[in-house]
Each structure stands twice: as C-alpha cells, then as structure tokens.
Tab-separated table of C-alpha atoms in Angstrom:
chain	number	residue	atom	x	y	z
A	22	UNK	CA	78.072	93.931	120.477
A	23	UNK	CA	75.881	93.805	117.000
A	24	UNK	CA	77.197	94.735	113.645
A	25	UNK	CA	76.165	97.869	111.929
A	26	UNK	CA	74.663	95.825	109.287
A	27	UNK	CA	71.684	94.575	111.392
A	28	UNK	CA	71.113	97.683	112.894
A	29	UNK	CA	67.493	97.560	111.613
A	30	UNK	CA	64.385	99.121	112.876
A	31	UNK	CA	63.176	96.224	114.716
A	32	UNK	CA	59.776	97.500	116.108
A	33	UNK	CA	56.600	96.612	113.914
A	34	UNK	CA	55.140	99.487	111.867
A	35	UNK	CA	51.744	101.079	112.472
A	36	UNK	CA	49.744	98.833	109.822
A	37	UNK	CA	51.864	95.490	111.345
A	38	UNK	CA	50.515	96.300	115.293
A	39	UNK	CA	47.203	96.751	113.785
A	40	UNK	CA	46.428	93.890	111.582
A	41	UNK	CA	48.329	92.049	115.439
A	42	UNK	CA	45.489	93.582	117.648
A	43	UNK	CA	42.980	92.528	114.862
A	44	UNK	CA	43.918	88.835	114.907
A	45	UNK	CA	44.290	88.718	118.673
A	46	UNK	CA	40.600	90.048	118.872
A	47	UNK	CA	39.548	86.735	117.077
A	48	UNK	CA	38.290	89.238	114.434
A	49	UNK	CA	37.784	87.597	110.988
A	50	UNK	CA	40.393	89.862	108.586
A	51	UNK	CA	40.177	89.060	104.479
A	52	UNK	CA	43.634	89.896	103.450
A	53	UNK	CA	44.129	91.497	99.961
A	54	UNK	CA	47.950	91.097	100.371
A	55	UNK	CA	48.279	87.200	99.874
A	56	UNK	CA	51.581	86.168	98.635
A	57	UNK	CA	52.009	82.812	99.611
A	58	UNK	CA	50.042	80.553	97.540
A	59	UNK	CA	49.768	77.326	100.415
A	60	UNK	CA	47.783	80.346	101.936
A	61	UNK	CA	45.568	80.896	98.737
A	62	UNK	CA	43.511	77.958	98.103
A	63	UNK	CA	46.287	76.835	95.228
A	64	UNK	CA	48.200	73.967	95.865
A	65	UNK	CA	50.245	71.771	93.269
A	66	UNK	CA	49.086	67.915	93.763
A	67	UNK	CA	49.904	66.925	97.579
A	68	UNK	CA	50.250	63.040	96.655
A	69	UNK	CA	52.624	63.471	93.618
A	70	UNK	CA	54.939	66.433	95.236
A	71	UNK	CA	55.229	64.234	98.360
A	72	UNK	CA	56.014	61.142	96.128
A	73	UNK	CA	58.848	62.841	94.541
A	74	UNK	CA	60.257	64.079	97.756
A	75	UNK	CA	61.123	59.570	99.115
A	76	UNK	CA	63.568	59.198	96.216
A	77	UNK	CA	65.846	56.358	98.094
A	78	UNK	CA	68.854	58.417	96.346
A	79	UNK	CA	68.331	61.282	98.993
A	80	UNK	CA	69.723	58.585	101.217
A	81	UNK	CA	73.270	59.474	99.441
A	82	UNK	CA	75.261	62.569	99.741
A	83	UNK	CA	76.806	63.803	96.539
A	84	UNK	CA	77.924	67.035	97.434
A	85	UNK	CA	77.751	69.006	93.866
A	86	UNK	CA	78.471	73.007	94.246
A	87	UNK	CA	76.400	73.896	91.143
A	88	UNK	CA	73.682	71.305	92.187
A	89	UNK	CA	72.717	67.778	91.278
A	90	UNK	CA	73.205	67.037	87.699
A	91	UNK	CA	69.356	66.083	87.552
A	92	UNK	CA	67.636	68.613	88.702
A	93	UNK	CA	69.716	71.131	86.458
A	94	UNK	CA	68.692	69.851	83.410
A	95	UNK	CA	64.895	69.901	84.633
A	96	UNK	CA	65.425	73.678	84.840
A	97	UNK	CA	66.930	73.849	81.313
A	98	UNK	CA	64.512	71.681	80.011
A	99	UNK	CA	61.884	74.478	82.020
A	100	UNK	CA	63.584	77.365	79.657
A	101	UNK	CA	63.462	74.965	76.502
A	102	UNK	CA	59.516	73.990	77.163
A	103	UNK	CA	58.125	77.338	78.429
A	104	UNK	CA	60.451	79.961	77.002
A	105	UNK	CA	61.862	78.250	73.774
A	106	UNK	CA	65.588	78.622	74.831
A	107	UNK	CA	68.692	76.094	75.348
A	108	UNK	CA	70.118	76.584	78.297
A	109	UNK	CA	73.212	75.022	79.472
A	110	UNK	CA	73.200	73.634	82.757
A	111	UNK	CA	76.437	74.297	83.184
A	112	UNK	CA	75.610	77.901	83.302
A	113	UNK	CA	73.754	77.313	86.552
A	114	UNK	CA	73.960	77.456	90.320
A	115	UNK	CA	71.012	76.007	92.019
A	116	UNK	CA	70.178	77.456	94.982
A	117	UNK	CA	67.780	77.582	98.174
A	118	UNK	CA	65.656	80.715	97.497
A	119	UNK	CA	66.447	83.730	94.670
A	120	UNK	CA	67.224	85.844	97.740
A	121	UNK	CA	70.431	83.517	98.415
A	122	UNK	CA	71.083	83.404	94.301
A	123	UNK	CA	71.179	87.871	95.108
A	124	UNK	CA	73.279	87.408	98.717
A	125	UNK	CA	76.327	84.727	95.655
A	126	UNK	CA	76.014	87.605	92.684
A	127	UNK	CA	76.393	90.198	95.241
A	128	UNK	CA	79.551	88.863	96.839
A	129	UNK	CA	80.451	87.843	93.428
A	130	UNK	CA	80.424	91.513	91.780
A	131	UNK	CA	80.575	93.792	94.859
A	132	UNK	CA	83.559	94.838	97.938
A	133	UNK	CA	81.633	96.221	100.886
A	134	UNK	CA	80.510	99.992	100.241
A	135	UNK	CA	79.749	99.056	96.229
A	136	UNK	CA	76.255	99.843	94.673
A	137	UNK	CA	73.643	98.310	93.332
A	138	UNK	CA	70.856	100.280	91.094
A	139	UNK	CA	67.700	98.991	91.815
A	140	UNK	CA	64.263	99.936	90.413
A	141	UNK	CA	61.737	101.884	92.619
A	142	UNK	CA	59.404	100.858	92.964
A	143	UNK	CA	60.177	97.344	93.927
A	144	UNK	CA	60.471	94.458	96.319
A	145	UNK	CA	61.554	95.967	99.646
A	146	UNK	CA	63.651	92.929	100.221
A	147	UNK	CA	66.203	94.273	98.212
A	148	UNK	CA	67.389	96.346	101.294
A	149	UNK	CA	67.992	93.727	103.858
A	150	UNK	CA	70.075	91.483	101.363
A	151	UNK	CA	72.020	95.067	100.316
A	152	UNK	CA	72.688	95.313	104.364
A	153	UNK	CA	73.910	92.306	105.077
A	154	UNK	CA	76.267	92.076	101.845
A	155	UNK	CA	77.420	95.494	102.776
A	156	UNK	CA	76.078	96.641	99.695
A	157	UNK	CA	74.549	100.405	98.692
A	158	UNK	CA	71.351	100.400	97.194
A	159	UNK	CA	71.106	103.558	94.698
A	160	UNK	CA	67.483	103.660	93.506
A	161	UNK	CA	66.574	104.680	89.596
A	162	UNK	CA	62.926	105.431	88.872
A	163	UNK	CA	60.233	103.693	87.186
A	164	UNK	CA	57.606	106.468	85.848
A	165	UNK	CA	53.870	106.302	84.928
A	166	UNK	CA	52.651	107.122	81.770
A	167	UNK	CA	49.680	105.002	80.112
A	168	UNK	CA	51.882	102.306	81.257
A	169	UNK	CA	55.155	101.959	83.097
A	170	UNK	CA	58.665	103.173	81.673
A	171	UNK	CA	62.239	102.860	82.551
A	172	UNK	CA	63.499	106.441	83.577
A	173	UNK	CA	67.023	106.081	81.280
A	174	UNK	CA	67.944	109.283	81.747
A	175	UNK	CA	67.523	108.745	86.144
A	176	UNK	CA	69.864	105.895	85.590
A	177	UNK	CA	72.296	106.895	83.868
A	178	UNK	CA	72.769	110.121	86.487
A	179	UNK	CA	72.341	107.494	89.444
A	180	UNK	CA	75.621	105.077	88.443
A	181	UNK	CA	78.573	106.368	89.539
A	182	UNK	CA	82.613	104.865	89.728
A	183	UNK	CA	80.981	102.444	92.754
A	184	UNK	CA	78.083	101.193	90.725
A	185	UNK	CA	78.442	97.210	90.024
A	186	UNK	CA	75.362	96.131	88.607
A	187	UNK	CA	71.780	97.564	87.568
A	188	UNK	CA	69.042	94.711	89.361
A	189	UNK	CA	65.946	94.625	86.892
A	190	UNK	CA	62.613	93.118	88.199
A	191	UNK	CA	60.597	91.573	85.093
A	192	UNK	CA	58.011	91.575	85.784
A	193	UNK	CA	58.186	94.342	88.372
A	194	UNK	CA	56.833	93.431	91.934
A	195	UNK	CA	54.372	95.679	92.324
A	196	UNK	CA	54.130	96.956	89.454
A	197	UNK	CA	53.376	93.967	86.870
A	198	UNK	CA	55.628	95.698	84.094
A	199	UNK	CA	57.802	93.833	81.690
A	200	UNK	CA	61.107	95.212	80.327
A	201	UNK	CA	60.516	95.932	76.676
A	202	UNK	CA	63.403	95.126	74.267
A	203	UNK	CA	64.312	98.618	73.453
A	204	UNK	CA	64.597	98.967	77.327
A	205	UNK	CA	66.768	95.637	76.514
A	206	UNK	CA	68.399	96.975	74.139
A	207	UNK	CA	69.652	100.475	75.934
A	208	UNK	CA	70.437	98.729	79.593
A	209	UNK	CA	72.383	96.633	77.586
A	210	UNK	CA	74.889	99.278	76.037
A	211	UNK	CA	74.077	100.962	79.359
A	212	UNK	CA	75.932	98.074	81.279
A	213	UNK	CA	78.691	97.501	78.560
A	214	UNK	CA	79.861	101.331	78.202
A	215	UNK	CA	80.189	101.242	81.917
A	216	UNK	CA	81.471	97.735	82.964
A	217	UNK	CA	78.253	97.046	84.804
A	218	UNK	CA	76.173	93.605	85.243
A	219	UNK	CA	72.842	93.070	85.282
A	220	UNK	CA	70.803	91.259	87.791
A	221	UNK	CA	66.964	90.020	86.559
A	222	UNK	CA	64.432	88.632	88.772
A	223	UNK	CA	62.404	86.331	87.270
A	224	UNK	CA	60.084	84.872	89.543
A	225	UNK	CA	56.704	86.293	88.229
A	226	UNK	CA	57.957	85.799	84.000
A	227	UNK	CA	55.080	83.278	83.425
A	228	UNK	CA	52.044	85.129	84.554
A	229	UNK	CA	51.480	87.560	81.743
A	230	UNK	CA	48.086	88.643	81.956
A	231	UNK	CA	47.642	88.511	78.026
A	232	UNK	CA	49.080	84.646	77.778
A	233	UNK	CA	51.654	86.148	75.619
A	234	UNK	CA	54.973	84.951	76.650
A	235	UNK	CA	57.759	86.829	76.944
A	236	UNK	CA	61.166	87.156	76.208
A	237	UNK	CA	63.804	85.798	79.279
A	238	UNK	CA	66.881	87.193	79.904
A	239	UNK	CA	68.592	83.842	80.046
A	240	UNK	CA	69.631	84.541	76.861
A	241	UNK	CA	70.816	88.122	77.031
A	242	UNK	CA	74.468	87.696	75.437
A	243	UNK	CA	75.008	91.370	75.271
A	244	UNK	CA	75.984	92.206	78.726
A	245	UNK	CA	76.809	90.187	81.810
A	246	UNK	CA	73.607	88.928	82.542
A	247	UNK	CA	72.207	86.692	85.762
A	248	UNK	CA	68.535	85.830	86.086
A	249	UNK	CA	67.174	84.609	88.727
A	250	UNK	CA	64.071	82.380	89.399
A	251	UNK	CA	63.106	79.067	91.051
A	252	UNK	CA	59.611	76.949	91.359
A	253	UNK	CA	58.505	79.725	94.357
A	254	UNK	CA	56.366	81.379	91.471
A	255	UNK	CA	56.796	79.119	88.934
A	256	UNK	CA	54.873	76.144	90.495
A	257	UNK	CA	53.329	77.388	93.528
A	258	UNK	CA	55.977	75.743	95.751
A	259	UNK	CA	57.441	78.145	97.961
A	260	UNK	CA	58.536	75.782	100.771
A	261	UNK	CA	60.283	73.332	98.716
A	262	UNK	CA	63.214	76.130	98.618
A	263	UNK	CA	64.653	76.108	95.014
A	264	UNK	CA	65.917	78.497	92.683
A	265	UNK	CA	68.827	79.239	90.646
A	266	UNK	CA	71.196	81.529	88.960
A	267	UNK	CA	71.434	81.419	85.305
A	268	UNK	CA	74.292	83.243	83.728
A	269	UNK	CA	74.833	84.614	80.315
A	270	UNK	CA	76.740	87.208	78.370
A	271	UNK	CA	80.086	87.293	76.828
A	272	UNK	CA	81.746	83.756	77.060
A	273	UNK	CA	84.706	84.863	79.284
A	274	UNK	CA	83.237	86.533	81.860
A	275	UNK	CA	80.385	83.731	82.095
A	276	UNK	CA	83.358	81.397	82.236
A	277	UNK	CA	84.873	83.550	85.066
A	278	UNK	CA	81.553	83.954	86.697
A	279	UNK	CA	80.261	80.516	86.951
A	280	UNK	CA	84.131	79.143	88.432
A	281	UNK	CA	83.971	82.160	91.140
A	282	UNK	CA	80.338	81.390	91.947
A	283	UNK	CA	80.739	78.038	92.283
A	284	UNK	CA	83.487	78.583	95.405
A	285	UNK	CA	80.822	80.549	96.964
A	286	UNK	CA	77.639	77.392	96.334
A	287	UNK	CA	80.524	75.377	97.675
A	288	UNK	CA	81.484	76.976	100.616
A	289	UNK	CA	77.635	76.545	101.822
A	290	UNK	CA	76.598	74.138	99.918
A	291	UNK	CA	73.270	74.702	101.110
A	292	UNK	CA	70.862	72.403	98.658
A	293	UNK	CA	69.783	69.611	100.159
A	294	UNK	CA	69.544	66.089	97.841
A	295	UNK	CA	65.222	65.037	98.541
A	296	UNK	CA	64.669	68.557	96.743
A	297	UNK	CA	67.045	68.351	94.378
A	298	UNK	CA	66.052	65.072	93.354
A	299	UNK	CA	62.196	66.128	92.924
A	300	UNK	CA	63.248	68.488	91.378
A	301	UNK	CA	61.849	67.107	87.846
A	302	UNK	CA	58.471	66.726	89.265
A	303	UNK	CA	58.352	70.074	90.978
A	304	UNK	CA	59.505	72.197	88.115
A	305	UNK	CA	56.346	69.757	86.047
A	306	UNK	CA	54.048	70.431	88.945
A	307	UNK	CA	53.267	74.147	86.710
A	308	UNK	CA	51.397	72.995	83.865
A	309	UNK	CA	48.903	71.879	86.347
A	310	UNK	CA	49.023	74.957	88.820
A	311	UNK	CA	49.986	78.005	86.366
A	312	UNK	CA	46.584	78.232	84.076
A	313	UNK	CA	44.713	77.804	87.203
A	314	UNK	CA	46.574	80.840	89.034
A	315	UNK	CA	46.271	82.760	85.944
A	316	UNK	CA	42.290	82.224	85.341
A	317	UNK	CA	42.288	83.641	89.086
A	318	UNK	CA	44.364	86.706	88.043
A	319	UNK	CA	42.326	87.553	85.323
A	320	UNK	CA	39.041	86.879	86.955
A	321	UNK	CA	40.061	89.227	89.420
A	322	UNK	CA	41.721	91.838	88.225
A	323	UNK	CA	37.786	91.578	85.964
A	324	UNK	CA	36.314	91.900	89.103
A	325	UNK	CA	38.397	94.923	90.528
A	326	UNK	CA	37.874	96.860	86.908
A	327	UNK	CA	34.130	95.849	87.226
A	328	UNK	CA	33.799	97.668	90.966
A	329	UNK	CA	35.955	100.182	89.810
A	330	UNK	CA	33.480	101.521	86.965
A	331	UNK	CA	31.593	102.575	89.969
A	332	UNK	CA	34.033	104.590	91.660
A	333	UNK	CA	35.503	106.870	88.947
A	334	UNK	CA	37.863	108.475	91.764
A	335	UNK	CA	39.490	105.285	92.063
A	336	UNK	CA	41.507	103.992	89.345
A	337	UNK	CA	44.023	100.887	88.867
A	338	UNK	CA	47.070	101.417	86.954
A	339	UNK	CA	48.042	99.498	84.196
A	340	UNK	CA	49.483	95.812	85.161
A	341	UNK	CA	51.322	93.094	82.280
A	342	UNK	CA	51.838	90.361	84.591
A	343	UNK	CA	52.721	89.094	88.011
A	344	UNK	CA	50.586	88.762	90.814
A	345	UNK	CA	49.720	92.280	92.147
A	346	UNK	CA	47.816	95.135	90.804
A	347	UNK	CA	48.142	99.151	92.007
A	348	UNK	CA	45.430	101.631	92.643
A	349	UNK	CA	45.430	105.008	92.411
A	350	UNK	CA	43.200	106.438	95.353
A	351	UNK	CA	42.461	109.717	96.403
A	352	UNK	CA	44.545	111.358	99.250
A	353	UNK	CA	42.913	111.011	102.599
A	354	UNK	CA	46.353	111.212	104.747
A	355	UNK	CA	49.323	109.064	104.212
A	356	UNK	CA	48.790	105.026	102.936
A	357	UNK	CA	49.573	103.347	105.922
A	358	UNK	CA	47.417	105.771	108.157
A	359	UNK	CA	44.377	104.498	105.002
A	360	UNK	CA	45.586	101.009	105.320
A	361	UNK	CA	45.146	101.339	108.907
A	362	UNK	CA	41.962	102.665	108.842
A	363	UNK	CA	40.772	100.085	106.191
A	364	UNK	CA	41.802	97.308	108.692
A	365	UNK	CA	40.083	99.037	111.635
A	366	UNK	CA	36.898	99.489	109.823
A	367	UNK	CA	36.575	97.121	107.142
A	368	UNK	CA	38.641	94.498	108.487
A	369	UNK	CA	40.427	94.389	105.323
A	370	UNK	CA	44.867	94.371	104.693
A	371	UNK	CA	46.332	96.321	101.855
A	372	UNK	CA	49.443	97.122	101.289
A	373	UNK	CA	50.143	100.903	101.254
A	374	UNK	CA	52.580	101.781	98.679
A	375	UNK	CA	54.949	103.444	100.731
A	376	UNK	CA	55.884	99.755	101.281
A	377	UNK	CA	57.646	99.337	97.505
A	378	UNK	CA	59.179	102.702	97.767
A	379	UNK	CA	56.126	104.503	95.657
A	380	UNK	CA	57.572	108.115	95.452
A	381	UNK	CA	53.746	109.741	96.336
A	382	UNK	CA	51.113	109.448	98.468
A	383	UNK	CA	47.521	107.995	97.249
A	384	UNK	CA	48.807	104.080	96.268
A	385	UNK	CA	47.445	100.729	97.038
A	386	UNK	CA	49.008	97.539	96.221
A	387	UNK	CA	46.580	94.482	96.161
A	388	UNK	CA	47.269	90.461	95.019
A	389	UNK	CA	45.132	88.928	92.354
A	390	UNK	CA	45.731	85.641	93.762
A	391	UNK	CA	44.145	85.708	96.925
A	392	UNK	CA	41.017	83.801	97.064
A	393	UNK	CA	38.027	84.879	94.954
A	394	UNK	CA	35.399	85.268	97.299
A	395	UNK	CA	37.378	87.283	99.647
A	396	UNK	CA	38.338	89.269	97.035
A	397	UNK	CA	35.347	90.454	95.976
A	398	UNK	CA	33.694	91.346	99.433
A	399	UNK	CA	37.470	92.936	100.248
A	400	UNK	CA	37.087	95.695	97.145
A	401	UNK	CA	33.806	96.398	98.366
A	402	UNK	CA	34.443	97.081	101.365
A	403	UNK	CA	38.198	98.972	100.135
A	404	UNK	CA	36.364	101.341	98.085
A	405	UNK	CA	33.421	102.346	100.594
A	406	UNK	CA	36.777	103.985	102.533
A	407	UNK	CA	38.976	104.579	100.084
A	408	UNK	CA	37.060	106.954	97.279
C-alpha cells in the first residue's frame, strides 16, 4: 500500500528510547544537543515579532509565486547590510523552511534515480528529502587535518553521468567549517567541466566564531549556484517558517532557473501573507539576537577548552562557526552505546557522531548554544564518563 520512498526505519534508535524512559521517569536531563533556540533561553523581542505578525494587509491574498514583493527586498537588503552584496530579488523564491527550498532545486535539477553529492559529515536530513524526491545521495568526504578539508580528489571519483549537483554546507553542520575560496575556486571548475550545480546551505553563515565575516555564495557567478537560508538561524525564529532560494551563476541558466522554479513555488504556493509581511521586522530582529547567541558560543566553547585542559584524552576538534562543536573521545564501544551510557548515568544527551555520518568511532557532537549553566555542569559530568 506505501511507496518505496517512505519505507523508513520507523522504530526509535537506542539513544531515542533512552533519553524516552529518562523523561518518563520525571528525571531532570540537561541536554547538550539544543538546536532550537525558543528552547535555549534566546528569544528575539516577543512584543515587536508579534506586532509585525497583525499587519491588516494579511487580511488580503496576493498570491505571488516568488513571494511578496516586500519581504524580498528585506532579504536583499539582509545580503547588502550583513554580507556587502546586491542581490536582486528577482533572483529569489521565498519559501517555508530551506528543507522545502532543497525538496524545488531538487525537482528542478534531478529525474527520479539522479544524484546528489553531499558532504559527510553533515545534516542527516539530507536523506529523507533525497527519499522523497527520489533522489541518490552519493557521499564525498570531509577529512581532518589541523582543521577540516574538502577531499577533491573523493569527489571527483564520486560524480558520475547521474550526478546533478554537489550540496555544500557552509558552515558545515557539525562540523563548523567554512568553504575556503580555493575550495571555491576548484568546486567551481569542478561543477562547470561537468555540467553540475551547486547547492549551499547557509543557515549557520553569520556565526563565525572569530566575528570575521565571510564570503556568501549569493554571489558565486562561476557555476550554477543556489544558496539557501532563511531567519531559522539568522534571527532565532524557527517557527515563523521562512527561507529562500537565491540563485546565481551564468545569466541564462539563472534566467531558466528562476522561470522553472517559479512553476514549482506556484504550484504550492505555500507562504502564507502575516509572515511574509513581517518579514522586514523578522529578518531586523538579528542585530538584537545574533551578538547575544554568539557571546554564548564563545563563552562556551571557553568553557569546554577550559575543562578540557584537564582531560588531555579528550580533545575538541577545530570549529569556524555555527552552532556545534566535535570531540574527539577515547573508544569505549560504539557512540550511541557512550551516549547511552552518558544519559543513564549522568543524565546528560549528546549526540554520537554516527548521527552526521562520522566515518569512525570515538565522536561527540555538542551545541554551544544551549544554556550556560547547563552547559557547564553537562561537560563535567560528559568527561567523568567519557575520558
């Protein structure tokens, strides 16, 4: 009766029963894996954002496939304030989430049974929106070495006469690494030689741990380019549920792009018109919420190296930007069966990195942003298991 495509492992993993049977116990968990930032103590200003969202215009329906006039030009004037770049908003396709902007460039590039390189590590989201766009996901490799690299070599042997696009993550998530521009550079020529798009997520861009800012593909002209991104990340908004695709690249295939992607916005036309309209104060809502997300970053990523120096057989790898940070941990058995034993005993949730595809054994994948408090008295009580 059920397609192929959904034909997912639908019973929870070991780590997912256990952190179930903790919170049915009533016992009190401090979770190192916060993503969400409503759940973090972070919040953009409740009596502004709500404000925004009674604009009497949301009253009228103005259908627009690419998305309301208004709140496109808040997103270019986003690239032109934070990342010194003119954007068209013509070149745009708003959207609900970035994983709908991946489920229109996937339909857009790909027939069922085409492939998509994709970095691994990474998201593990990237397999459920491959399934249900009948996509392949063919995995390239990021490697360690005093900092993380691009394998070139990996990807060039991984694309093949199916391959459509190359997805880049920048900053990686978990990683926290950037794509340098002589990465740039070679994925570029990469993706023209071999007819190829590329795909950038780039939710995480403005949370470089150094406060340098850095370079967005929204202006990559070399190859056919579309980054994705949306006020998630940017502003600490995850449930007002916008996003876009920006495209860039050589003029006719943008031209091409944007006419066949906007048949696909219109056919679900899935925006709605209060968040559209808001969306000026949303996208604003960041120079109020980003420099207080990043002081947490940094104060604890301080506070992880600090605890660290203690416990020389635990190490963190080295992180650029995002939200997460990876450690290096001796191997006492697979993650999850540490993760699960961290939970049992500590009462504390990590991610094991089995969870972003890590290709060995001994990885744990924290977030900076969780609260402060919580994480502090987590790494203690991580590292009294895990060295």
């Amino acid at each position: 009766m059920f397609s192929q495509r959904t034909n997912w492992r639908l019973s929870p993993n070991a780590l997912t029963r256990a952190i179930g049977e903790a919170r049915a116990s009533g016992q009190r968990i401090l979770d190192l894996t916060v993503s969400n930032p409503t759940e973090a103590g972070v919040r953009p200003d409740a009596e502004i954002v709500l404000a925004a969202l009674a604009n009497p215009e949301a009253m009228h329906y103005d259908p627009q496939p690419r998305g309301l006039l208004e709140a496109r030009q808040a997103v270019s004037r986003y690239y032109r304030e934070s990342h010194e770049v003119d954007l068209d908003p013509e070149r745009l396709i708003l959207t609900t989430s970035t994983s709908e902007a991946y489920s229109y460039v996937f339909r857009l590039l790909c027939n069922p049974g085409d492939e998509i390189l994709v970095p691994k590590p990474s998201y593990p989201l990237f397999e459920f929106l491959a399934d249900l766009a009948d996509v392949k996901l063919v995995p390239y490799p990021l490697l360690y070495d005093h900092g993380w690299q691009i394998d070139l070599d990996s990807l060039y042997k991984a694309a093949t006469v199916r391959s459509r696009a190359v997805i880049l993550v920048h900053p990686n998530n978990p990683t926290g690494s950037f794509v340098c521009a002589a990465e740039t550079a070679a994925l570029n020529v990469f993706c023209r030689d071999r007819g190829l798009a590329l795909i950038v997520d780039e939710v995480f861009l403005d949370y470089s741990h150094d406060g340098a800012p850095r370079r967005s593909f929204v202006r990559n002209a070399d190859a056919l380019t579309f980054t994705l991104s949306g006020v998630s990340k940017i502003s600490a908004l995850p449930q007002m549920k916008l996003a876009w695709v920006a495209t860039s690249g050589p003029e006719e295939m943008v031209a091409e792009s944007g006419a066949r992607l906007e048949i696909i916005a219109d056919t679900f036309l899935s925006m709605n018109a209060p968040v559209q309209l808001a969306g000026p104060v949303l996208l604003d809502q960041r120079k109020q919420i980003q420099p207080i997300l990043l002081d947490r970053l940094r104060a604890n990523l301080a506070e992880l190296d600090r605890q660290l120096a203690g416990h020389p057989s635990c190490t963190r790898l080295m992180v650029e930007g995002g939200w997460y940070v990876v450690l290096r941990v001796p191997l006492l058995g697979t993650d999850e069966d540490l993760a699960v034993d961290l939970l049992r005993k500590m009462s504390v949730v990590v991610h094991p990195g089995h969870f972003y595809d890590f290709q060995n054994e001994g990885h744990l994948v924290l977030s900076l942003i969780t609260e402060s408090a919580d994480f502090r008295e987590g790494v203690v009580r991580m590292l009294r298991v895990a060295e």
